[in-house]
């Protein structure tokens, strides 16, 4: 068997942060490869971004995703993206929106400790990510996130802790796989094929409902938006006093996705009789916004927008792998 050709795309984050005693520096992808015990001969490298991932715009994420697409089209067998952990699952999900789930493997990784930490986690995470990207088992799963020996899907990964190496969970499922030496073990079946996004429309607002939120607040924050994601409570329950405003917004043409603070796979809300309101189907509010941006990016035909939105949000029964 020939050794797969892996391309490393570096995009900044803590894994690339190095303090030399007086100043901070951003390491390039080539620098990151020198941190590995054995320099891999099958890995090519380029840089797509630098700095903290909390500063990335959706356009920046699309640019990273499109670079992944280009690298695969030019013949790489797999791609590793080093990325800040603050928004890693969002860029991984944007990559899934652009690429679908059948190409790859594409494996995102990062670190919780900076490169200059006495015991950095970046080198092990990078070695694992290269191994996962080299594995035939990692195909057909969409972009993956590999950190701390765990493998998560882009759809389910969520950063839940900033203080530990064990910073990510897969919501609501068990993690997709694990890696401790050089061979990943997957516990889940490959992903279903997902719809593809061509453009991402930016005028989609995301609002978190809070106790006592007034209709005036909701209206002011969402007026004029093409799309609204409202993160409610429980099983996408939003305060009853907001329903009138939601109705007004849909009548004015705003497409609404109701997300939830805890996991809930609720998707169709036909009972409400509002044809352009959906439940987020288990996606986090942040990812539901990206899905709605992609659906609205299909253009002015409402039927096409709703078709892609339904495909992206539909949890396919339980949303669990
Ligand atoms: N602030 C960092 C970022 O760029 C955090 C990290 O990479 O872990 O997301």
CSV table of C-alpha atoms and ligand atoms in Angstrom, one decimal:
chain,number,residue,atom,x,y,z
A,1,UNK,CA,0.0,0.0,0.0
A,2,UNK,CA,1.4,3.4,-0.9
A,3,UNK,CA,1.7,6.1,1.8
A,4,UNK,CA,-1.1,8.6,1.5
A,5,UNK,CA,-0.3,12.2,0.6
A,6,UNK,CA,-1.5,14.5,3.4
A,7,UNK,CA,-1.6,18.2,3.1
A,8,UNK,CA,-1.4,20.4,6.2
A,9,UNK,CA,-3.2,23.7,6.2
A,10,UNK,CA,-2.2,25.9,9.1
A,11,UNK,CA,-4.6,28.6,10.2
A,12,UNK,CA,-3.2,29.9,13.6
A,13,UNK,CA,-4.7,29.4,17.0
A,14,UNK,CA,-3.1,28.3,20.3
A,15,UNK,CA,-1.3,25.4,18.6
A,16,UNK,CA,0.7,28.0,16.6
A,17,UNK,CA,1.3,30.4,19.5
A,18,UNK,CA,4.9,30.6,20.7
A,19,UNK,CA,6.3,33.0,23.4
A,20,UNK,CA,10.0,33.4,23.2
A,21,UNK,CA,10.4,35.1,26.6
A,22,UNK,CA,9.7,38.5,25.3
A,23,UNK,CA,7.1,38.3,22.6
A,24,UNK,CA,4.4,36.2,21.0
A,25,UNK,CA,5.0,34.6,17.5
A,26,UNK,CA,2.7,32.8,15.2
A,27,UNK,CA,4.2,29.5,14.0
A,28,UNK,CA,3.8,28.4,10.4
A,29,UNK,CA,2.6,25.0,9.3
A,30,UNK,CA,6.2,24.1,8.5
A,31,UNK,CA,7.2,25.1,12.0
A,32,UNK,CA,4.5,22.8,13.4
A,33,UNK,CA,5.9,19.8,11.5
A,34,UNK,CA,9.3,20.3,13.1
A,35,UNK,CA,7.7,19.7,16.5
A,36,UNK,CA,6.9,16.1,15.6
A,37,UNK,CA,9.4,13.4,16.8
A,38,UNK,CA,9.7,12.1,13.3
A,39,UNK,CA,9.3,14.5,10.4
A,40,UNK,CA,6.7,12.9,8.0
A,41,UNK,CA,7.9,12.7,4.4
A,42,UNK,CA,4.3,12.4,3.0
A,43,UNK,CA,3.0,15.7,4.3
A,44,UNK,CA,3.0,18.9,2.3
A,45,UNK,CA,2.2,22.2,4.0
A,46,UNK,CA,0.8,25.7,3.4
A,47,UNK,CA,-0.6,28.5,5.5
A,48,UNK,CA,-4.1,29.9,5.2
A,49,UNK,CA,-4.6,32.2,8.2
A,50,UNK,CA,-2.9,33.2,11.4
A,51,UNK,CA,-3.9,34.5,14.9
A,52,UNK,CA,-6.8,33.7,17.2
A,53,UNK,CA,-9.8,31.9,15.7
A,54,UNK,CA,-12.2,34.1,17.6
A,55,UNK,CA,-11.4,36.8,15.1
A,56,UNK,CA,-12.3,34.7,12.0
A,57,UNK,CA,-15.3,35.8,10.0
A,58,UNK,CA,-17.6,33.4,8.2
A,59,UNK,CA,-15.8,34.6,5.0
A,60,UNK,CA,-12.5,33.6,6.5
A,61,UNK,CA,-13.9,30.2,7.4
A,62,UNK,CA,-15.2,29.8,3.8
A,63,UNK,CA,-11.8,30.7,2.5
A,64,UNK,CA,-10.2,27.9,4.7
A,65,UNK,CA,-12.9,25.5,3.6
A,66,UNK,CA,-12.3,26.3,-0.1
A,67,UNK,CA,-8.6,25.8,0.4
A,68,UNK,CA,-9.4,22.3,1.7
A,69,UNK,CA,-11.6,21.7,-1.4
A,70,UNK,CA,-8.8,22.9,-3.7
A,71,UNK,CA,-6.1,20.8,-2.0
A,72,UNK,CA,-8.2,17.6,-2.3
A,73,UNK,CA,-9.0,18.5,-6.0
A,74,UNK,CA,-5.3,18.8,-6.7
A,75,UNK,CA,-4.7,15.2,-5.5
A,76,UNK,CA,-4.1,15.1,-1.8
A,77,UNK,CA,-5.5,11.9,-0.2
A,78,UNK,CA,-6.3,13.7,3.1
A,79,UNK,CA,-6.1,17.1,4.7
A,80,UNK,CA,-5.2,18.2,8.2
A,81,UNK,CA,-6.2,21.8,9.3
A,82,UNK,CA,-4.6,23.3,12.4
A,83,UNK,CA,-7.0,25.8,13.9
A,84,UNK,CA,-7.8,27.7,17.1
A,85,UNK,CA,-10.1,25.7,19.3
A,86,UNK,CA,-12.5,28.6,20.0
A,87,UNK,CA,-14.2,28.2,16.6
A,88,UNK,CA,-12.7,25.0,15.3
A,89,UNK,CA,-16.1,23.2,15.1
A,90,UNK,CA,-17.6,26.1,13.2
A,91,UNK,CA,-14.9,26.1,10.5
A,92,UNK,CA,-15.1,22.3,10.4
A,93,UNK,CA,-18.9,22.6,9.9
A,94,UNK,CA,-18.5,25.3,7.2
A,95,UNK,CA,-16.1,22.9,5.5
A,96,UNK,CA,-18.8,20.2,5.6
A,97,UNK,CA,-21.3,22.6,4.1
A,98,UNK,CA,-18.9,23.4,1.2
A,99,UNK,CA,-17.5,19.9,0.7
A,100,UNK,CA,-20.2,17.5,1.8
A,101,UNK,CA,-19.5,14.5,3.8
A,102,UNK,CA,-18.2,12.1,1.2
A,103,UNK,CA,-14.8,13.6,0.4
A,104,UNK,CA,-11.8,13.5,2.6
A,105,UNK,CA,-10.6,12.6,5.1
A,106,UNK,CA,-10.4,16.1,6.4
A,107,UNK,CA,-9.2,16.4,10.0
A,108,UNK,CA,-9.1,19.6,12.1
A,109,UNK,CA,-6.9,19.8,15.1
A,110,UNK,CA,-5.5,22.4,17.5
A,111,UNK,CA,-4.3,22.5,21.1
A,112,UNK,CA,-5.3,23.8,24.5
A,113,UNK,CA,-1.7,24.7,25.4
A,114,UNK,CA,0.6,27.1,23.6
A,115,UNK,CA,3.6,25.7,21.7
A,116,UNK,CA,6.0,27.2,24.3
A,117,UNK,CA,4.2,25.5,27.2
A,118,UNK,CA,6.5,23.0,29.0
A,119,UNK,CA,4.2,20.2,28.0
A,120,UNK,CA,2.4,21.3,24.9
A,121,UNK,CA,-0.4,19.1,23.6
A,122,UNK,CA,-0.1,20.4,20.0
A,123,UNK,CA,2.5,17.9,18.7
A,124,UNK,CA,0.6,14.8,19.8
A,125,UNK,CA,-2.7,16.2,18.5
A,126,UNK,CA,-1.0,17.0,15.1
A,127,UNK,CA,0.5,13.5,14.9
A,128,UNK,CA,-2.9,12.0,15.7
A,129,UNK,CA,-4.6,14.2,13.1
A,130,UNK,CA,-2.1,13.1,10.4
A,131,UNK,CA,-2.7,9.5,11.3
A,132,UNK,CA,-6.5,9.9,11.2
A,133,UNK,CA,-6.3,11.8,7.8
A,134,UNK,CA,-4.2,8.8,6.5
A,135,UNK,CA,-6.8,6.2,7.6
A,136,UNK,CA,-9.2,4.8,5.0
A,137,UNK,CA,-11.7,4.4,8.0
A,138,UNK,CA,-11.9,8.2,8.3
A,139,UNK,CA,-13.5,8.5,4.8
A,140,UNK,CA,-17.2,9.3,4.3
A,141,UNK,CA,-17.5,10.9,7.7
A,142,UNK,CA,-17.3,14.6,6.8
A,143,UNK,CA,-14.7,16.8,8.4
A,144,UNK,CA,-13.5,15.5,11.7
A,145,UNK,CA,-12.0,17.1,14.8
A,146,UNK,CA,-9.2,15.3,16.5
A,147,UNK,CA,-8.0,16.5,19.9
A,148,UNK,CA,-6.9,14.8,23.1
A,149,UNK,CA,-7.0,11.4,21.5
A,150,UNK,CA,-10.7,11.8,20.6
A,151,UNK,CA,-12.3,12.1,17.2
A,152,UNK,CA,-15.5,14.1,16.8
A,153,UNK,CA,-17.7,14.9,13.8
A,154,UNK,CA,-18.1,18.5,12.7
A,155,UNK,CA,-21.8,18.4,13.3
A,156,UNK,CA,-21.6,17.1,16.8
A,157,UNK,CA,-18.4,18.6,18.3
A,158,UNK,CA,-18.7,21.4,20.8
A,159,UNK,CA,-16.1,23.1,22.9
A,160,UNK,CA,-17.3,23.0,26.5
A,161,UNK,CA,-14.2,23.9,28.6
A,162,UNK,CA,-11.3,26.3,28.3
A,163,UNK,CA,-9.3,24.9,31.2
A,164,UNK,CA,-8.6,21.3,30.3
A,165,UNK,CA,-7.1,19.2,27.5
A,166,UNK,CA,-10.4,17.4,27.4
A,167,UNK,CA,-12.2,20.4,26.1
A,168,UNK,CA,-14.6,18.9,23.5
A,169,UNK,CA,-17.7,16.8,23.7
A,170,UNK,CA,-19.9,15.3,20.9
A,171,UNK,CA,-23.4,16.4,21.5
A,172,UNK,CA,-25.5,14.2,22.1
A,173,UNK,CA,-23.6,11.2,20.8
A,174,UNK,CA,-20.6,9.4,22.2
A,175,UNK,CA,-17.4,10.6,20.5
A,176,UNK,CA,-17.0,9.2,16.9
A,177,UNK,CA,-13.7,7.6,17.6
A,178,UNK,CA,-10.4,7.5,19.5
A,179,UNK,CA,-6.7,7.4,18.7
A,180,UNK,CA,-3.9,6.6,21.1
A,181,UNK,CA,-1.0,5.4,18.9
A,182,UNK,CA,-1.2,5.7,15.2
A,183,UNK,CA,-4.4,3.8,14.3
A,184,UNK,CA,-7.8,5.4,14.9
A,185,UNK,CA,-10.7,3.3,16.1
A,186,UNK,CA,-14.1,4.5,15.1
A,187,UNK,CA,-17.2,3.6,17.2
A,188,UNK,CA,-19.7,5.2,14.8
A,189,UNK,CA,-21.0,4.5,11.3
A,190,UNK,CA,-20.0,6.9,8.5
A,191,UNK,CA,-22.1,10.1,8.1
A,192,UNK,CA,-25.1,10.5,5.9
A,193,UNK,CA,-24.4,12.6,2.8
A,194,UNK,CA,-25.1,16.3,3.5
A,195,UNK,CA,-26.3,19.1,1.2
A,196,UNK,CA,-23.8,21.4,-0.3
A,197,UNK,CA,-23.6,25.2,0.1
A,198,UNK,CA,-22.4,27.5,-2.6
A,199,UNK,CA,-22.9,30.9,-1.1
A,200,UNK,CA,-23.4,31.9,2.5
A,201,UNK,CA,-25.8,34.9,3.0
A,202,UNK,CA,-24.6,37.1,5.8
A,203,UNK,CA,-27.7,38.8,7.0
A,204,UNK,CA,-28.7,36.1,9.5
A,205,UNK,CA,-28.9,37.1,13.1
A,206,UNK,CA,-28.5,34.8,16.1
A,207,UNK,CA,-30.2,35.8,19.4
A,208,UNK,CA,-30.2,33.9,22.7
A,209,UNK,CA,-33.6,34.2,24.5
A,210,UNK,CA,-33.3,35.1,28.1
A,211,UNK,CA,-35.9,35.3,30.9
A,212,UNK,CA,-37.8,38.5,30.6
A,213,UNK,CA,-36.8,39.2,27.0
A,214,UNK,CA,-39.3,41.6,25.5
A,215,UNK,CA,-40.9,41.5,22.1
A,216,UNK,CA,-39.3,44.9,21.5
A,217,UNK,CA,-35.8,43.5,22.1
A,218,UNK,CA,-36.4,40.6,19.7
A,219,UNK,CA,-37.8,43.0,17.0
A,220,UNK,CA,-35.0,45.5,17.3
A,221,UNK,CA,-32.4,42.8,17.0
A,222,UNK,CA,-33.9,41.0,14.1
A,223,UNK,CA,-35.6,43.6,12.0
A,224,UNK,CA,-34.6,43.5,8.4
A,225,UNK,CA,-32.7,40.2,8.7
A,226,UNK,CA,-33.3,37.5,6.0
A,227,UNK,CA,-32.9,34.9,8.6
A,228,UNK,CA,-33.1,34.6,12.4
A,229,UNK,CA,-31.8,31.9,14.7
A,230,UNK,CA,-33.4,32.2,18.1
A,231,UNK,CA,-31.8,30.0,20.8
A,232,UNK,CA,-34.5,29.1,23.3
A,233,UNK,CA,-34.8,26.9,26.3
A,234,UNK,CA,-35.5,23.1,26.7
A,235,UNK,CA,-37.2,21.5,23.7
A,236,UNK,CA,-36.8,24.8,21.7
A,237,UNK,CA,-39.3,26.5,24.0
A,238,UNK,CA,-39.2,30.3,23.6
A,239,UNK,CA,-41.0,32.7,25.9
A,240,UNK,CA,-44.7,32.9,24.9
A,241,UNK,CA,-44.6,36.7,24.7
A,242,UNK,CA,-42.3,36.4,21.7
A,243,UNK,CA,-44.5,34.3,19.5
A,244,UNK,CA,-46.4,37.3,18.1
A,245,UNK,CA,-43.1,38.9,17.0
A,246,UNK,CA,-41.9,35.6,15.5
A,247,UNK,CA,-45.2,35.5,13.5
A,248,UNK,CA,-44.7,39.1,12.3
A,249,UNK,CA,-41.2,38.3,11.2
A,250,UNK,CA,-42.2,35.2,9.2
A,251,UNK,CA,-45.0,37.2,7.6
A,252,UNK,CA,-42.4,39.8,6.6
A,253,UNK,CA,-40.3,37.0,4.9
A,254,UNK,CA,-37.7,36.2,7.6
A,255,UNK,CA,-36.9,32.5,7.8
A,256,UNK,CA,-36.6,31.4,11.4
A,257,UNK,CA,-34.7,28.5,13.0
A,258,UNK,CA,-35.4,27.7,16.6
A,259,UNK,CA,-32.4,26.3,18.4
A,260,UNK,CA,-32.0,25.2,22.0
A,261,UNK,CA,-29.6,25.5,24.8
A,262,UNK,CA,-29.6,21.8,25.6
A,263,UNK,CA,-29.6,19.2,22.8
A,264,UNK,CA,-33.0,18.5,21.2
A,265,UNK,CA,-33.4,16.9,17.8
A,266,UNK,CA,-36.7,18.8,17.1
A,267,UNK,CA,-36.8,19.7,13.4
A,268,UNK,CA,-40.2,20.1,11.9
A,269,UNK,CA,-42.6,22.5,13.6
A,270,UNK,CA,-45.6,21.9,11.3
A,271,UNK,CA,-48.0,22.1,14.2
A,272,UNK,CA,-47.4,25.8,14.4
A,273,UNK,CA,-48.6,26.3,10.8
A,274,UNK,CA,-45.6,28.5,10.0
A,275,UNK,CA,-44.1,27.1,6.8
A,276,UNK,CA,-40.7,29.0,7.2
A,277,UNK,CA,-40.0,28.1,10.9
A,278,UNK,CA,-37.9,25.0,11.7
A,279,UNK,CA,-36.3,23.5,14.7
A,280,UNK,CA,-32.5,23.3,14.5
A,281,UNK,CA,-32.6,19.4,14.5
A,282,UNK,CA,-29.9,19.1,17.2
A,283,UNK,CA,-27.4,21.6,15.7
A,284,UNK,CA,-26.1,24.2,18.1
A,285,UNK,CA,-27.4,27.7,17.6
A,286,UNK,CA,-24.0,28.7,16.1
A,287,UNK,CA,-24.1,25.9,13.5
A,288,UNK,CA,-27.8,26.4,12.8
A,289,UNK,CA,-26.9,30.0,11.8
A,290,UNK,CA,-24.3,28.7,9.4
A,291,UNK,CA,-26.8,26.2,8.0
A,292,UNK,CA,-29.4,29.0,7.5
A,293,UNK,CA,-26.7,31.3,5.9
A,294,UNK,CA,-26.0,28.4,3.4
A,295,UNK,CA,-29.7,27.8,2.7
A,296,UNK,CA,-30.4,31.5,2.1
A,297,UNK,CA,-27.3,31.5,-0.1
A,298,UNK,CA,-29.2,29.4,-2.7
A,299,UNK,CA,-30.9,32.6,-4.0
A,300,UNK,CA,-34.3,34.1,-4.1
A,301,UNK,CA,-36.3,30.9,-4.5
A,302,UNK,CA,-38.0,30.1,-1.2
A,303,UNK,CA,-38.6,26.5,-2.2
A,304,UNK,CA,-34.9,25.9,-2.8
A,305,UNK,CA,-33.9,27.7,0.4
A,306,UNK,CA,-36.3,25.5,2.4
A,307,UNK,CA,-35.2,22.4,0.6
A,308,UNK,CA,-31.5,22.9,1.5
A,309,UNK,CA,-32.4,24.0,5.0
A,310,UNK,CA,-34.5,20.9,5.6
A,311,UNK,CA,-31.7,18.7,4.3
A,312,UNK,CA,-29.1,20.4,6.6
A,313,UNK,CA,-31.3,20.5,9.8
A,314,UNK,CA,-33.0,17.1,9.4
A,315,UNK,CA,-31.4,15.0,12.2
A,316,UNK,CA,-32.6,11.8,10.3
A,317,UNK,CA,-34.5,10.3,13.2
A,318,UNK,CA,-32.6,10.9,16.3
A,319,UNK,CA,-29.5,12.7,15.2
A,320,UNK,CA,-27.4,10.1,16.9
A,321,UNK,CA,-24.7,8.2,15.1
B,1,LIG,N1,-7.8,31.5,21.4
B,1,LIG,C1,-7.4,30.3,20.8
B,1,LIG,C2,-8.1,30.3,19.4
B,1,LIG,O1,-7.4,30.8,18.5
B,1,LIG,C3,-7.8,29.2,21.6
B,1,LIG,C4,-7.2,27.9,21.0
B,1,LIG,O2,-6.7,27.9,20.0
B,1,LIG,O3,-7.3,26.9,21.8
B,1,LIG,O4,-9.1,29.8,19.2
